[in-house]
């Protein structure tokens, strides 16, 4: 089976083409600045030099048409014809409470994606644009929506409810959803494989540390708890996002300092985190370089980041009942920053974590980096979200579903 994976943003489309036999990536690419001046199309066929050229693309439909044309181009493409594509997997950020697994795209699923646009206004509308553009051009193949929130649908009420009036949940659906589910599922499964463990008898805490950060507790292939919540601003301080903030601070900013809600949003989402604390950059690489040259605020930003990670790792280990088999690092910072991994693991000895400093000197490689004496295995697993999406797409198309776990716990549906 050949699966085309699409990640449609508001002005960009990422794609990969994967042959499921052997899990071979045939090509990958990125179309940037859709509807804007200065568009760029990048195409990376496996085993050949990448192609990069300027383009002028007015909308997602035209962008998808270009991608399909190049994939089957006799000179640079990787397929004899676009008819060799057997299925298309589409990334969708938010599925709300209704979605607990990847789903075939139907009018009902499109309506759910559209309705969840109020929960993910920057993402779901763009995801839906991509789905409609591709289905119009490839109407005869199955299309599967793979939801970032679906993996966390196995959380129980005690994990996903906030301490608000219950009516906020029942009437308005305000609860913890969790994100980065595709990444968390992939790295947890891969970690079990690396360690030779049965995933149905395996617990881990997965640390997705990138420009966005989320940490998840996973037991037997199911999400138990996670650091992100209703949206993507809470948890660990991120590149520009504040992470956990006392709600009293928000009220103080508005009621005492006179900031508007728009100004507070700008502060919490774009001016905080590594950027706000260091005063330099949202990029951990820049912050690390500055800290190494003696910049105290850069070092402080790194310490605050690591402290936030440790707090959530320890709390999520408790959500697993105290049994922790593995601690897994992934995404840009998690895969490449040995100093961040060192800082995060320092202080987690109480959980049985012992990092091997020599093994930790890796960048972007799959490896076990814990000391042989460590009770908890520590791993770096580069995330492969597109591959995981392709696997889930194949599972749905072949009728196997996406998880053979027990059904999600029953819960009341929020009022419309």
Short mmCIF file of C-alpha atoms in Angstrom, two decimals:
data_model
loop_
_atom_site.label_atom_id
_atom_site.label_comp_id
_atom_site.label_asym_id
_atom_site.label_seq_id
_atom_site.Cartn_x
_atom_site.Cartn_y
_atom_site.Cartn_z
CA UNK A 1 0.00 0.00 0.00
CA UNK A 2 1.20 3.51 -0.89
CA UNK A 3 -0.04 6.21 1.50
CA UNK A 4 0.16 9.95 0.87
CA UNK A 5 0.36 11.86 4.17
CA UNK A 6 -0.82 15.48 4.16
CA UNK A 7 -0.34 18.10 6.88
CA UNK A 8 -2.20 21.19 5.73
CA UNK A 9 -1.57 24.52 7.44
CA UNK A 10 -3.11 27.92 6.79
CA UNK A 11 -0.40 28.88 4.28
CA UNK A 12 1.63 25.69 3.90
CA UNK A 13 1.29 22.00 3.05
CA UNK A 14 3.74 19.34 4.23
CA UNK A 15 3.59 15.92 2.63
CA UNK A 16 5.22 12.50 2.56
CA UNK A 17 4.65 9.48 0.37
CA UNK A 18 5.24 6.16 2.13
CA UNK A 19 5.23 2.61 0.78
CA UNK A 20 3.94 0.61 3.71
CA UNK A 21 5.75 -2.57 2.73
CA UNK A 22 9.11 -1.95 4.37
CA UNK A 23 7.94 1.44 5.71
CA UNK A 24 9.87 3.13 2.88
CA UNK A 25 9.61 6.90 2.47
CA UNK A 26 9.42 7.55 -1.27
CA UNK A 27 9.47 11.33 -1.04
CA UNK A 28 8.73 14.28 1.20
CA UNK A 29 8.13 17.93 0.58
CA UNK A 30 6.86 21.30 1.68
CA UNK A 31 4.86 23.98 -0.08
CA UNK A 32 5.22 27.35 1.67
CA UNK A 33 3.47 30.73 1.49
CA UNK A 34 0.25 29.65 -0.20
CA UNK A 35 -1.71 32.73 -1.23
CA UNK A 36 1.29 34.97 -0.53
CA UNK A 37 4.18 36.38 -2.49
CA UNK A 38 7.45 34.48 -2.40
CA UNK A 39 6.06 30.94 -2.44
CA UNK A 40 8.58 28.09 -2.27
CA UNK A 41 8.16 24.43 -3.22
CA UNK A 42 10.61 21.86 -1.85
CA UNK A 43 10.56 18.25 -3.08
CA UNK A 44 12.82 15.55 -1.64
CA UNK A 45 12.72 12.25 -3.56
CA UNK A 46 14.37 9.38 -1.69
CA UNK A 47 17.96 8.77 -2.78
CA UNK A 48 18.11 11.84 -5.03
CA UNK A 49 18.99 15.49 -4.67
CA UNK A 50 16.16 17.68 -3.36
CA UNK A 51 14.48 20.18 -5.65
CA UNK A 52 13.62 23.70 -4.54
CA UNK A 53 11.94 26.33 -6.66
CA UNK A 54 9.91 29.51 -6.32
CA UNK A 55 6.19 29.16 -7.05
CA UNK A 56 3.06 31.28 -7.03
CA UNK A 57 0.18 29.31 -5.54
CA UNK A 58 -3.15 31.04 -4.97
CA UNK A 59 -4.90 28.43 -2.80
CA UNK A 60 -4.73 24.91 -1.34
CA UNK A 61 -6.41 23.32 -4.37
CA UNK A 62 -3.72 24.65 -6.67
CA UNK A 63 -1.06 23.62 -4.17
CA UNK A 64 -2.32 20.03 -3.94
CA UNK A 65 -2.51 19.84 -7.74
CA UNK A 66 1.17 20.83 -7.93
CA UNK A 67 2.17 18.23 -5.33
CA UNK A 68 0.32 15.43 -7.14
CA UNK A 69 1.77 16.50 -10.48
CA UNK A 70 5.36 16.45 -9.21
CA UNK A 71 4.96 13.12 -7.39
CA UNK A 72 4.07 11.46 -10.72
CA UNK A 73 6.27 13.61 -12.97
CA UNK A 74 8.20 11.33 -15.39
CA UNK A 75 11.43 13.30 -14.87
CA UNK A 76 11.54 13.96 -11.12
CA UNK A 77 8.64 12.03 -9.60
CA UNK A 78 8.59 8.76 -7.69
CA UNK A 79 5.42 7.14 -9.07
CA UNK A 80 4.49 6.04 -12.57
CA UNK A 81 1.10 7.64 -12.09
CA UNK A 82 -0.83 9.23 -9.27
CA UNK A 83 -3.19 6.25 -9.51
CA UNK A 84 -0.61 4.28 -7.52
CA UNK A 85 -1.65 6.17 -4.37
CA UNK A 86 -3.84 3.78 -2.40
CA UNK A 87 -4.90 6.05 0.48
CA UNK A 88 -4.39 9.53 1.89
CA UNK A 89 -3.87 10.32 5.58
CA UNK A 90 -4.66 13.84 6.75
CA UNK A 91 -3.42 15.39 9.97
CA UNK A 92 -6.15 17.07 12.00
CA UNK A 93 -5.27 18.80 15.25
CA UNK A 94 -8.54 18.63 17.16
CA UNK A 95 -11.31 16.05 17.28
CA UNK A 96 -12.95 17.19 20.50
CA UNK A 97 -14.61 14.55 22.68
CA UNK A 98 -16.26 12.81 19.75
CA UNK A 99 -13.13 11.35 18.17
CA UNK A 100 -11.02 8.67 19.84
CA UNK A 101 -9.23 7.20 16.80
CA UNK A 102 -8.37 7.89 13.17
CA UNK A 103 -11.48 7.93 10.99
CA UNK A 104 -12.41 7.60 7.33
CA UNK A 105 -13.29 11.04 6.00
CA UNK A 106 -17.06 11.29 5.55
CA UNK A 107 -19.45 14.25 5.62
CA UNK A 108 -19.98 13.50 9.33
CA UNK A 109 -16.24 13.61 10.07
CA UNK A 110 -15.86 16.82 8.07
CA UNK A 111 -18.66 18.36 10.13
CA UNK A 112 -16.91 17.35 13.37
CA UNK A 113 -13.62 18.85 12.17
CA UNK A 114 -15.43 22.06 11.26
CA UNK A 115 -17.25 22.21 14.62
CA UNK A 116 -13.96 21.69 16.48
CA UNK A 117 -12.57 24.76 14.71
CA UNK A 118 -13.71 26.77 17.74
CA UNK A 119 -11.25 24.71 19.83
CA UNK A 120 -8.38 24.97 17.32
CA UNK A 121 -9.09 28.06 15.21
CA UNK A 122 -5.55 28.25 13.83
CA UNK A 123 -5.44 24.62 12.73
CA UNK A 124 -8.72 22.81 12.08
CA UNK A 125 -9.99 25.16 9.33
CA UNK A 126 -6.66 24.78 7.50
CA UNK A 127 -6.71 21.00 8.03
CA UNK A 128 -10.20 20.87 6.53
CA UNK A 129 -9.15 22.99 3.54
CA UNK A 130 -6.45 20.45 2.79
CA UNK A 131 -8.84 17.51 3.12
CA UNK A 132 -11.34 19.06 0.71
CA UNK A 133 -8.63 20.02 -1.78
CA UNK A 134 -7.17 16.50 -1.90
CA UNK A 135 -10.50 14.65 -1.94
CA UNK A 136 -11.60 16.77 -4.90
CA UNK A 137 -8.52 15.68 -6.87
CA UNK A 138 -8.35 12.09 -5.60
CA UNK A 139 -12.03 11.19 -5.11
CA UNK A 140 -11.67 7.45 -5.68
CA UNK A 141 -9.17 6.64 -2.90
CA UNK A 142 -9.99 6.41 0.82
CA UNK A 143 -9.10 9.45 2.91
CA UNK A 144 -8.39 9.10 6.62
CA UNK A 145 -8.34 11.88 9.23
CA UNK A 146 -5.68 11.29 11.90
CA UNK A 147 -6.37 13.41 14.99
CA UNK A 148 -3.71 14.74 17.36
CA UNK A 149 -6.14 14.68 20.28
CA UNK A 150 -7.46 11.16 19.68
CA UNK A 151 -4.61 9.34 21.44
CA UNK A 152 -5.51 11.09 24.71
CA UNK A 153 -9.18 10.07 24.54
CA UNK A 154 -8.35 7.18 26.89
CA UNK A 155 -7.82 9.56 29.83
CA UNK A 156 -10.37 9.16 32.61
CA UNK A 157 -12.44 12.00 34.06
CA UNK A 158 -10.17 12.35 37.07
CA UNK A 159 -7.30 13.10 34.67
CA UNK A 160 -9.04 15.32 32.12
CA UNK A 161 -11.33 17.42 34.34
CA UNK A 162 -10.23 20.81 35.65
CA UNK A 163 -11.22 21.93 39.14
CA UNK A 164 -13.97 24.16 37.74
CA UNK A 165 -17.71 23.96 38.25
CA UNK A 166 -18.70 20.66 36.60
CA UNK A 167 -21.19 22.59 34.47
CA UNK A 168 -18.24 24.17 32.62
CA UNK A 169 -17.48 20.69 31.33
CA UNK A 170 -21.01 19.36 30.96
CA UNK A 171 -22.41 22.42 29.20
CA UNK A 172 -19.37 23.82 27.42
CA UNK A 173 -16.92 20.94 27.05
CA UNK A 174 -14.11 22.67 28.95
CA UNK A 175 -11.61 19.94 29.84
CA UNK A 176 -8.09 18.68 29.21
CA UNK A 177 -7.70 17.31 25.68
CA UNK A 178 -3.96 16.85 25.21
CA UNK A 179 -2.01 17.19 21.97
CA UNK A 180 0.96 15.73 20.05
CA UNK A 181 -0.87 12.41 20.25
CA UNK A 182 0.54 11.07 16.98
CA UNK A 183 4.09 11.68 18.22
CA UNK A 184 3.43 10.24 21.68
CA UNK A 185 1.90 7.09 20.22
CA UNK A 186 4.81 6.53 17.83
CA UNK A 187 7.63 7.02 20.33
CA UNK A 188 5.93 4.93 23.02
CA UNK A 189 5.47 2.02 20.61
CA UNK A 190 9.01 2.37 19.28
CA UNK A 191 10.49 2.56 22.78
CA UNK A 192 8.82 -0.72 23.68
CA UNK A 193 10.23 -2.29 20.51
CA UNK A 194 13.76 -1.03 21.22
CA UNK A 195 13.64 -2.45 24.73
CA UNK A 196 12.09 -5.73 23.60
CA UNK A 197 9.03 -5.14 25.75
CA UNK A 198 5.41 -6.06 25.11
CA UNK A 199 3.61 -2.75 24.57
CA UNK A 200 0.59 -4.19 26.39
CA UNK A 201 2.71 -4.46 29.54
CA UNK A 202 4.79 -1.30 29.32
CA UNK A 203 4.69 2.13 30.93
CA UNK A 204 6.55 5.24 29.89
CA UNK A 205 6.59 9.00 30.14
CA UNK A 206 7.05 10.52 26.69
CA UNK A 207 8.64 13.99 26.52
CA UNK A 208 7.86 15.77 23.25
CA UNK A 209 10.20 18.74 23.60
CA UNK A 210 10.13 21.11 20.63
CA UNK A 211 8.91 24.64 20.03
CA UNK A 212 5.74 23.22 21.54
CA UNK A 213 6.11 20.90 24.52
CA UNK A 214 3.94 18.16 25.91
CA UNK A 215 4.67 15.27 28.23
CA UNK A 216 2.43 12.21 28.45
CA UNK A 217 2.02 9.23 30.76
CA UNK A 218 1.36 6.08 28.72
CA UNK A 219 0.35 2.69 30.08
CA UNK A 220 0.03 -0.34 27.80
CA UNK A 221 -0.27 1.82 24.69
CA UNK A 222 -2.91 4.14 26.16
CA UNK A 223 -2.60 7.74 27.27
CA UNK A 224 -3.27 8.07 31.00
CA UNK A 225 -2.44 11.74 31.57
CA UNK A 226 -0.68 14.62 29.82
CA UNK A 227 0.71 18.08 30.47
CA UNK A 228 -1.17 20.03 27.80
CA UNK A 229 -4.79 20.84 28.46
CA UNK A 230 -7.72 22.64 26.85
CA UNK A 231 -5.27 24.45 24.60
CA UNK A 232 -1.55 24.46 23.93
CA UNK A 233 -0.36 27.11 26.39
CA UNK A 234 -0.11 25.19 29.67
CA UNK A 235 2.39 22.71 31.05
CA UNK A 236 6.12 23.24 30.56
CA UNK A 237 7.34 26.71 29.47
CA UNK A 238 7.96 26.47 25.71
CA UNK A 239 9.75 28.48 23.03
CA UNK A 240 7.43 31.47 23.33
CA UNK A 241 4.56 30.09 25.46
CA UNK A 242 4.41 30.59 29.20
CA UNK A 243 3.34 27.13 30.31
CA UNK A 244 1.61 26.81 33.69
CA UNK A 245 0.58 30.21 35.09
CA UNK A 246 -1.53 30.86 38.18
CA UNK A 247 -4.96 32.10 36.94
CA UNK A 248 -4.63 34.92 39.47
CA UNK A 249 -1.80 36.27 37.32
CA UNK A 250 -4.15 36.51 34.33
CA UNK A 251 -6.72 38.40 36.40
CA UNK A 252 -3.99 40.70 37.75
CA UNK A 253 -2.74 41.49 34.24
CA UNK A 254 -6.25 42.44 33.14
CA UNK A 255 -7.79 44.02 36.24
CA UNK A 256 -4.78 45.72 37.84
CA UNK A 257 -2.34 46.34 34.98
CA UNK A 258 -5.12 47.13 32.52
CA UNK A 259 -4.00 44.78 29.77
CA UNK A 260 -6.55 43.74 27.17
CA UNK A 261 -7.29 40.07 26.50
CA UNK A 262 -5.49 40.44 23.17
CA UNK A 263 -2.40 41.80 24.93
CA UNK A 264 -2.51 38.99 27.50
CA UNK A 265 -2.78 36.43 24.70
CA UNK A 266 0.21 38.00 22.94
CA UNK A 267 2.21 37.87 26.18
CA UNK A 268 1.34 34.29 27.09
CA UNK A 269 1.60 32.80 23.62
CA UNK A 270 4.31 34.78 21.83
CA UNK A 271 6.46 36.66 24.36
CA UNK A 272 7.04 34.18 27.18
CA UNK A 273 8.82 30.86 27.67
CA UNK A 274 12.47 30.63 26.60
CA UNK A 275 12.17 33.89 24.68
CA UNK A 276 10.65 35.83 27.55
CA UNK A 277 12.94 34.53 30.29
CA UNK A 278 16.20 34.68 28.32
CA UNK A 279 15.36 37.94 26.57
CA UNK A 280 17.15 36.49 23.55
CA UNK A 281 15.46 33.78 21.55
CA UNK A 282 12.78 31.10 21.47
CA UNK A 283 15.30 28.64 20.00
CA UNK A 284 16.95 26.39 22.58
CA UNK A 285 20.12 26.26 20.46
CA UNK A 286 20.55 30.03 20.74
CA UNK A 287 19.77 29.92 24.45
CA UNK A 288 22.30 27.13 25.06
CA UNK A 289 25.05 29.01 23.20
CA UNK A 290 24.36 32.15 25.21
CA UNK A 291 24.33 30.21 28.48
CA UNK A 292 27.66 28.56 27.59
CA UNK A 293 29.17 32.05 27.10
CA UNK A 294 28.03 33.15 30.55
CA UNK A 295 24.64 34.75 29.91
CA UNK A 296 22.86 34.28 33.25
CA UNK A 297 19.32 34.81 31.95
CA UNK A 298 19.89 32.24 29.21
CA UNK A 299 21.07 29.75 31.83
CA UNK A 300 18.04 30.63 33.96
CA UNK A 301 15.72 29.97 31.00
CA UNK A 302 17.26 26.52 30.55
CA UNK A 303 16.88 25.77 34.25
CA UNK A 304 13.24 26.91 34.31
CA UNK A 305 12.53 24.74 31.25
CA UNK A 306 14.19 21.68 32.81
CA UNK A 307 12.47 22.27 36.16
CA UNK A 308 9.10 22.37 34.40
CA UNK A 309 9.89 19.12 32.61
CA UNK A 310 10.96 17.42 35.86
CA UNK A 311 7.81 18.51 37.70
CA UNK A 312 5.60 17.08 34.99
CA UNK A 313 7.62 13.89 34.53
CA UNK A 314 7.40 13.18 38.27
CA UNK A 315 3.69 13.98 38.41
CA UNK A 316 2.94 11.84 35.38
CA UNK A 317 4.95 8.97 36.86
CA UNK A 318 2.55 9.20 39.82
CA UNK A 319 -0.37 9.03 37.36
CA UNK A 320 1.08 5.69 36.26
CA UNK A 321 0.84 4.43 39.82
CA UNK A 322 4.56 4.76 40.40
CA UNK A 323 5.58 2.09 37.88
CA UNK A 324 7.78 3.69 35.23
CA UNK A 325 9.60 1.49 32.72
CA UNK A 326 10.98 4.19 30.43
CA UNK A 327 11.51 7.92 30.02
CA UNK A 328 11.53 8.88 26.34
CA UNK A 329 12.81 12.11 24.77
CA UNK A 330 11.68 13.20 21.31
CA UNK A 331 11.14 16.23 19.00
CA UNK A 332 13.69 18.96 18.24
CA UNK A 333 15.00 19.72 21.74
CA UNK A 334 14.47 16.22 23.08
CA UNK A 335 16.33 14.61 20.18
CA UNK A 336 19.21 17.07 19.84
CA UNK A 337 19.95 18.79 23.16
CA UNK A 338 22.09 16.60 25.39
CA UNK A 339 22.34 19.43 27.92
CA UNK A 340 18.56 19.69 28.24
CA UNK A 341 18.27 15.94 28.70
CA UNK A 342 20.97 16.09 31.38
CA UNK A 343 19.24 18.91 33.23
CA UNK A 344 15.85 17.19 33.07
CA UNK A 345 17.19 13.86 34.36
CA UNK A 346 19.15 15.48 37.19
CA UNK A 347 16.86 15.18 40.18
CA UNK A 348 14.82 12.29 38.81
CA UNK A 349 17.00 9.73 40.57
CA UNK A 350 14.17 9.33 43.08
CA UNK A 351 12.17 7.70 40.26
CA UNK A 352 15.02 5.36 39.38
CA UNK A 353 16.45 7.43 36.52
CA UNK A 354 20.23 7.24 36.04
CA UNK A 355 21.58 8.95 32.92
CA UNK A 356 24.81 7.76 31.29
CA UNK A 357 26.72 10.95 30.41
CA UNK A 358 28.65 9.24 27.59
CA UNK A 359 25.60 7.65 26.00
CA UNK A 360 23.81 10.99 26.26
CA UNK A 361 26.25 12.58 23.77
CA UNK A 362 24.05 11.95 20.77
CA UNK A 363 22.10 14.19 18.43
CA UNK A 364 19.02 13.01 16.57
CA UNK A 365 19.81 9.32 16.90
CA UNK A 366 17.73 6.50 18.31
CA UNK A 367 19.46 5.25 21.46
CA UNK A 368 19.19 4.09 25.05
CA UNK A 369 21.05 6.72 27.08
CA UNK A 370 20.52 5.46 30.63
CA UNK A 371 23.19 3.85 32.76
CA UNK A 372 23.00 0.02 32.75
CA UNK A 373 22.18 0.21 36.48
CA UNK A 374 19.19 2.53 35.92
CA UNK A 375 15.87 1.06 37.02
CA UNK A 376 14.15 3.25 34.43
CA UNK A 377 15.37 3.07 30.83
CA UNK A 378 16.00 6.50 29.29
CA UNK A 379 15.76 6.71 25.51
CA UNK A 380 15.99 9.15 22.64
CA UNK A 381 13.51 8.23 19.90
CA UNK A 382 13.29 10.61 16.92
CA UNK A 383 9.61 11.08 16.24
CA UNK A 384 8.18 9.96 12.91
CA UNK A 385 4.74 11.47 12.93
CA UNK A 386 4.16 11.05 9.19
CA UNK A 387 5.00 7.34 9.42
CA UNK A 388 2.63 6.96 12.38
CA UNK A 389 -0.10 8.73 10.40
CA UNK A 390 0.51 6.38 7.48
CA UNK A 391 0.30 3.36 9.80
CA UNK A 392 -2.99 4.60 11.28
CA UNK A 393 -4.30 5.29 7.77
CA UNK A 394 -3.43 1.76 6.68
CA UNK A 395 -5.08 0.32 9.81
CA UNK A 396 -8.32 2.18 9.12
CA UNK A 397 -8.40 1.35 5.41
CA UNK A 398 -7.81 -2.33 6.11
CA UNK A 399 -10.55 -2.26 8.72
CA UNK A 400 -8.41 -3.01 11.73
CA UNK A 401 -8.99 0.23 13.60
CA UNK A 402 -6.15 2.09 15.23
CA UNK A 403 -5.92 0.47 18.65
CA UNK A 404 -6.87 -2.91 19.99
CA UNK A 405 -7.14 -1.52 23.51
CA UNK A 406 -10.37 -1.62 25.54
CA UNK A 407 -12.87 1.12 24.67
CA UNK A 408 -12.54 4.54 26.23
CA UNK A 409 -14.25 5.02 29.60
CA UNK A 410 -17.83 6.18 29.41
CA UNK A 411 -18.40 9.86 30.04
CA UNK A 412 -21.26 12.31 29.60
CA UNK A 413 -21.31 14.27 26.37
CA UNK A 414 -21.24 18.06 26.78
CA UNK A 415 -24.45 19.83 25.90
CA UNK A 416 -24.43 21.44 22.46
#
